[in-house]
Short mmCIF file of C-alpha atoms in Angstrom, two decimals:
data_model
loop_
_atom_site.label_atom_id
_atom_site.label_comp_id
_atom_site.label_asym_id
_atom_site.label_seq_id
_atom_site.Cartn_x
_atom_site.Cartn_y
_atom_site.Cartn_z
CA MET A 21 -29.54 -21.61 2.28
CA GLN A 22 -28.01 -24.33 0.17
CA THR A 23 -25.11 -26.38 1.55
CA LEU A 24 -22.61 -27.86 -0.90
CA HIS A 25 -19.62 -30.10 -0.24
CA ASP A 26 -18.19 -30.62 -3.73
CA ILE A 27 -16.58 -28.32 -6.27
CA ALA A 28 -18.64 -29.12 -9.38
CA PRO A 29 -22.04 -28.17 -7.91
CA LEU A 30 -20.49 -25.09 -6.31
CA ARG A 31 -19.24 -23.90 -9.68
CA GLU A 32 -22.57 -24.72 -11.32
CA ARG A 33 -24.58 -22.77 -8.77
CA LEU A 34 -22.27 -19.76 -8.87
CA HIS A 35 -22.32 -19.79 -12.67
CA GLU A 36 -26.09 -19.41 -12.51
CA HIS A 37 -25.75 -16.38 -10.24
CA ARG A 38 -23.12 -14.75 -12.45
CA MET A 39 -25.17 -15.35 -15.60
CA ALA A 40 -28.04 -13.57 -13.85
CA GLY A 41 -25.76 -10.59 -13.21
CA ARG A 42 -25.65 -11.03 -9.42
CA SER A 43 -22.67 -9.87 -7.38
CA VAL A 44 -21.07 -12.33 -4.97
CA ALA A 45 -19.50 -11.75 -1.57
CA LEU A 46 -17.39 -14.41 0.17
CA VAL A 47 -16.95 -15.00 3.92
CA PRO A 48 -14.29 -17.68 4.55
CA THR A 49 -14.46 -19.35 7.99
CA MET A 50 -13.23 -22.42 9.85
CA GLY A 51 -16.63 -22.86 11.45
CA ASN A 52 -17.56 -22.92 15.14
CA LEU A 53 -19.20 -19.61 14.36
CA HIS A 54 -19.74 -16.72 16.75
CA GLU A 55 -21.07 -13.18 16.43
CA GLY A 56 -17.81 -12.00 14.89
CA HIS A 57 -18.27 -14.35 11.94
CA LEU A 58 -21.93 -13.46 11.65
CA THR A 59 -21.06 -9.75 11.53
CA LEU A 60 -18.94 -10.57 8.48
CA VAL A 61 -22.00 -12.20 6.92
CA ASP A 62 -24.07 -9.11 7.72
CA ARG A 63 -21.49 -6.88 6.05
CA ALA A 64 -21.32 -9.16 3.02
CA ARG A 65 -25.14 -9.16 2.84
CA SER A 66 -25.08 -5.34 2.67
CA LEU A 67 -22.54 -5.30 -0.16
CA ALA A 68 -23.58 -8.03 -2.60
CA ASP A 69 -26.55 -9.88 -4.04
CA VAL A 70 -25.31 -13.34 -3.06
CA VAL A 71 -23.44 -14.27 0.12
CA VAL A 72 -21.25 -17.37 0.10
CA ALA A 73 -19.75 -18.63 3.35
CA THR A 74 -17.13 -21.34 3.45
CA LEU A 75 -16.49 -23.68 6.35
CA PHE A 76 -13.17 -25.49 6.21
CA VAL A 77 -10.75 -26.36 9.00
CA ASN A 78 -7.57 -26.01 6.98
CA PRO A 79 -4.81 -28.41 8.02
CA LEU A 80 -2.15 -26.42 6.16
CA GLN A 81 -2.39 -23.50 8.58
CA PHE A 82 -1.94 -25.61 11.73
CA GLY A 83 1.58 -26.28 12.90
CA ALA A 84 2.93 -29.29 14.75
CA GLY A 85 1.39 -29.52 18.20
CA GLU A 86 -1.42 -27.07 17.39
CA ASP A 87 -5.10 -27.80 17.79
CA PHE A 88 -6.17 -29.09 14.35
CA GLY A 89 -7.60 -32.31 15.77
CA GLN A 90 -9.31 -30.53 18.66
CA TYR A 91 -10.68 -27.57 16.72
CA PRO A 92 -14.48 -27.67 17.14
CA ARG A 93 -16.52 -28.91 14.18
CA THR A 94 -20.10 -27.66 14.58
CA LEU A 95 -21.58 -27.87 11.09
CA ASP A 96 -25.25 -28.26 12.04
CA ARG A 97 -25.20 -25.32 14.45
CA ASP A 98 -23.18 -23.20 12.01
CA ARG A 99 -25.65 -23.93 9.24
CA GLU A 100 -28.53 -22.75 11.43
CA LEU A 101 -26.73 -19.53 12.33
CA LEU A 102 -25.83 -18.75 8.72
CA THR A 103 -29.37 -19.42 7.54
CA ALA A 104 -30.75 -17.04 10.16
CA ARG A 105 -28.38 -14.28 8.97
CA GLY A 106 -29.38 -14.58 5.33
CA CYS A 107 -26.43 -16.46 3.89
CA ASP A 108 -27.31 -17.90 0.49
CA LEU A 109 -24.76 -20.64 0.02
CA LEU A 110 -22.46 -22.62 2.32
CA PHE A 111 -19.48 -24.48 0.88
CA ALA A 112 -18.19 -27.03 3.39
CA PRO A 113 -15.68 -29.29 1.60
CA ALA A 114 -13.73 -32.21 3.03
CA VAL A 115 -9.95 -31.97 3.22
CA GLU A 116 -9.73 -34.51 0.39
CA THR A 117 -11.88 -32.27 -1.80
CA LEU A 118 -9.57 -29.27 -1.65
CA TYR A 119 -6.33 -31.26 -1.40
CA PRO A 120 -7.03 -34.44 -3.41
CA ASN A 121 -3.35 -35.32 -3.80
CA GLY A 122 -2.51 -34.96 -0.14
CA LEU A 123 -0.78 -32.23 1.82
CA GLU A 124 2.85 -33.17 1.27
CA THR A 125 2.89 -32.31 -2.43
CA GLN A 126 0.25 -29.56 -2.38
CA THR A 127 1.22 -26.39 -4.24
CA GLN A 128 1.39 -23.59 -1.69
CA VAL A 129 1.28 -19.80 -1.86
CA HIS A 130 3.82 -17.70 0.05
CA VAL A 131 3.23 -14.00 0.68
CA PRO A 132 6.56 -12.43 1.68
CA ASP A 133 7.20 -9.54 4.02
CA VAL A 134 3.84 -9.04 5.75
CA SER A 135 3.68 -12.73 6.72
CA GLU A 136 6.99 -12.52 8.58
CA GLY A 137 7.26 -11.75 12.28
CA LEU A 138 4.33 -11.31 14.68
CA CYS A 139 2.20 -14.47 14.35
CA GLY A 140 4.32 -15.55 11.41
CA GLY A 141 7.37 -15.59 13.65
CA THR A 142 5.79 -18.01 16.10
CA ARG A 143 3.51 -20.05 13.84
CA ILE A 144 5.99 -21.00 11.12
CA GLY A 145 4.22 -21.73 7.84
CA HIS A 146 0.83 -20.60 9.17
CA PHE A 147 0.34 -17.81 6.65
CA ASP A 148 1.45 -20.02 3.76
CA GLY A 149 -1.45 -22.27 4.72
CA VAL A 150 -3.81 -19.30 4.95
CA ALA A 151 -2.68 -17.86 1.61
CA THR A 152 -2.99 -21.24 -0.08
CA VAL A 153 -6.52 -21.99 1.06
CA VAL A 154 -7.73 -18.43 0.46
CA SER A 155 -6.29 -18.55 -3.06
CA LEU A 156 -8.14 -21.80 -3.67
CA LEU A 157 -11.40 -20.36 -2.37
CA PHE A 158 -10.98 -17.20 -4.43
CA HIS A 159 -10.39 -19.36 -7.51
CA LEU A 160 -13.41 -21.58 -6.84
CA VAL A 161 -15.90 -18.89 -5.80
CA GLN A 162 -14.57 -15.96 -7.87
CA PRO A 163 -16.25 -13.41 -5.60
CA ASP A 164 -16.50 -9.70 -6.25
CA ILE A 165 -16.00 -8.98 -2.53
CA ALA A 166 -14.49 -10.91 0.38
CA CYS A 167 -14.92 -9.96 4.05
CA PHE A 168 -12.37 -10.62 6.77
CA GLY A 169 -12.22 -9.56 10.41
CA GLU A 170 -9.70 -7.05 11.70
CA LYS A 171 -9.03 -9.18 14.79
CA ASP A 172 -6.70 -11.23 12.60
CA PHE A 173 -5.01 -8.05 11.42
CA GLN A 174 -1.84 -9.66 10.06
CA GLN A 175 -3.95 -12.18 8.16
CA LEU A 176 -5.92 -9.30 6.65
CA ALA A 177 -2.66 -7.65 5.55
CA VAL A 178 -1.44 -10.92 4.01
CA ILE A 179 -4.68 -11.30 2.05
CA ARG A 180 -4.60 -7.70 0.84
CA LYS A 181 -1.07 -8.21 -0.49
CA LEU A 182 -2.00 -11.57 -1.99
CA VAL A 183 -4.87 -9.98 -3.91
CA ALA A 184 -2.74 -7.05 -5.07
CA ASP A 185 0.25 -9.15 -6.12
CA LEU A 186 -1.75 -11.83 -7.95
CA HIS A 187 -4.24 -9.38 -9.49
CA PHE A 188 -7.35 -11.02 -8.11
CA PRO A 189 -10.30 -8.80 -9.14
CA ILE A 190 -11.68 -8.89 -5.59
CA GLU A 191 -12.40 -6.08 -3.14
CA ILE A 192 -11.15 -7.03 0.33
CA VAL A 193 -13.31 -5.57 3.11
CA GLY A 194 -11.92 -5.44 6.64
CA VAL A 195 -14.61 -5.58 9.34
CA PRO A 196 -13.91 -4.19 12.84
CA THR A 197 -13.33 -6.63 15.68
CA VAL A 198 -16.44 -7.76 17.54
CA ARG A 199 -15.98 -7.94 21.32
CA ALA A 200 -17.77 -9.37 24.30
CA GLU A 201 -19.22 -6.87 26.76
CA ASP A 202 -16.04 -7.08 28.84
CA GLY A 203 -13.85 -6.25 25.83
CA LEU A 204 -12.46 -9.66 24.95
CA ALA A 205 -12.25 -10.10 21.18
CA LEU A 206 -14.58 -12.88 20.06
CA SER A 207 -12.73 -15.97 18.92
CA SER A 208 -13.58 -19.62 18.44
CA ARG A 209 -10.64 -20.44 20.71
CA ASN A 210 -12.14 -18.53 23.65
CA GLY A 211 -14.04 -21.72 24.37
CA TYR A 212 -10.76 -23.34 25.41
CA LEU A 213 -10.39 -20.92 28.35
CA SER A 214 -11.06 -22.20 31.86
CA PRO A 215 -13.55 -20.12 33.89
CA GLY A 216 -10.68 -18.52 35.78
CA ASP A 217 -8.76 -17.68 32.63
CA ARG A 218 -11.92 -16.35 30.98
CA ALA A 219 -12.36 -13.95 33.90
CA LEU A 220 -8.77 -12.76 33.46
CA ALA A 221 -8.83 -12.54 29.65
CA PRO A 222 -10.39 -9.04 29.32
CA ALA A 223 -7.26 -7.57 30.91
CA PHE A 224 -5.55 -8.28 27.58
CA TYR A 225 -7.61 -5.72 25.66
CA ARG A 226 -7.59 -3.26 28.58
CA THR A 227 -3.80 -3.32 28.62
CA LEU A 228 -3.55 -2.74 24.88
CA SER A 229 -6.03 0.13 25.14
CA ARG A 230 -4.07 1.76 27.97
CA CYS A 231 -0.89 1.41 25.95
CA GLY A 232 -2.59 3.12 23.03
CA ASP A 233 -3.79 5.90 25.33
CA ALA A 234 -0.24 6.38 26.64
CA LEU A 235 1.06 6.71 23.10
CA ALA A 236 -1.67 9.23 22.30
CA ARG A 237 -0.58 11.28 25.32
CA GLY A 238 2.97 11.42 23.98
CA GLN A 239 4.72 8.65 25.87
CA SER A 240 7.56 7.17 23.84
CA PRO A 241 6.79 3.86 22.09
CA ALA A 242 9.65 2.15 23.91
CA ASP A 243 8.34 3.17 27.33
CA ALA A 244 4.68 2.50 26.53
CA LEU A 245 5.42 -0.96 25.15
CA ALA A 246 7.68 -1.87 28.06
CA ALA A 247 4.99 -0.88 30.55
CA ALA A 248 2.34 -2.88 28.68
CA ARG A 249 4.53 -5.98 28.48
CA GLN A 250 5.17 -5.79 32.20
CA ALA A 251 1.47 -5.28 32.94
CA LEU A 252 0.50 -8.33 30.88
CA GLN A 253 3.05 -10.53 32.58
CA GLU A 254 2.05 -9.33 36.04
CA ALA A 255 -1.61 -10.03 35.21
CA GLY A 256 -0.81 -13.67 34.48
CA PHE A 257 -0.38 -13.71 30.69
CA ARG A 258 2.56 -15.38 28.98
CA LEU A 259 3.64 -12.96 26.28
CA ASP A 260 4.29 -14.11 22.74
CA TYR A 261 4.74 -10.64 21.27
CA LEU A 262 3.59 -7.05 21.61
CA GLU A 263 4.65 -4.68 18.85
CA LEU A 264 3.79 -1.30 17.39
CA ARG A 265 3.67 -1.34 13.60
CA ALA A 266 2.64 1.10 10.90
CA PRO A 267 -0.93 0.55 9.62
CA ASP A 268 0.46 -1.50 6.70
CA LEU A 269 2.55 -3.55 9.18
CA ALA A 270 5.81 -1.94 8.11
CA PRO A 271 8.18 -1.13 11.00
CA PHE A 272 6.89 1.85 12.94
CA ASP A 273 8.99 5.01 12.57
CA ARG A 274 7.93 7.78 14.93
CA ASN A 275 9.53 10.34 12.61
CA ARG A 276 7.28 9.25 9.73
CA HIS A 277 4.13 7.80 11.26
CA VAL A 278 1.42 9.31 13.43
CA GLN A 279 -0.93 6.36 12.98
CA GLY A 280 -0.06 2.85 14.01
CA ARG A 281 -1.37 -0.52 15.10
CA LEU A 282 -0.56 -2.30 18.36
CA LEU A 283 -0.54 -6.05 17.78
CA ALA A 284 -0.13 -8.69 20.45
CA ALA A 285 -0.40 -12.40 21.16
CA VAL A 286 -0.48 -13.93 24.63
CA TYR A 287 -1.14 -17.27 26.27
CA LEU A 288 -3.53 -18.00 29.11
CA GLY A 289 -2.78 -21.55 30.08
CA SER A 290 -2.51 -23.35 26.76
CA THR A 291 -4.88 -20.97 24.94
CA ARG A 292 -3.35 -18.44 22.58
CA LEU A 293 -5.16 -15.11 22.21
CA ILE A 294 -4.46 -12.37 19.68
CA ASP A 295 -5.70 -8.80 19.54
CA ASN A 296 -4.83 -5.41 18.11
CA VAL A 297 -5.83 -1.78 18.46
CA ALA A 298 -5.36 1.26 16.25
CA VAL A 299 -3.25 4.00 17.86
CA ALA A 300 -2.51 7.63 17.10
CA LEU A 301 0.52 9.58 18.24
CA PRO A 302 0.30 13.31 18.84
CA GLN A 303 0.75 15.54 15.83
CA ALA A 304 3.93 16.86 17.39
CA GLU A 305 5.59 13.49 16.75
CA ARG A 306 5.75 14.12 13.02
CA GLY A 307 9.25 14.31 11.63
#
């Protein structure tokens, strides 16, 4: 695997691949890789001739008081993991490389509607930062395919709309959430959890799953969500949000939708966890 830090050699190398007729798949990451990231690489490997991973801790998507300075930088380990999974090219630029004129005057990309509420309601400006850096990476790599995890389901929706609205000729592939044996969704931020909080954390996914089961049995969304919120709080989580949305993140309407997505964010101590599960209401709920 070749590791590049600058734009010119990245473009040169990718030009060689395109001239040879090779397809390119992109896996954007912020590093500190785990099996969830590596599953994205595996999926990309199955879909394209050349797999490009990017490693960039993007300051634009961190708000005031968030963990930009503390976010783990593990380039050497990440490089070893990517090499073992068959990644062909790693692009790991410095902040000054992608944003040479500084952050204050950087052109930014805003994706309306799907970026509002949920994580966008708490992390103001977060998805503008995501959309901006993803647009830059799409422009620099020009992939045929890009793979993103479904754990960050709202992010996936933002990127799908970004690609559709700006006519990027890129297929966006959502990859199912990878979980630990106890059900906790893999995340780089899980490493922030204390041993006690890590033992409690799997109750997050269990509660979402039970809420989904209640909806499938015909319990009203209002009652199922209220019970899940109470269960999370009683288990020791501080709730940010728990909502039922349509699969495209539009407001859920039980007269129109029989498929939905439960999305939630909670805090354990100072660590913020997100997760989501697909849900199905009984056929009788159709309007």
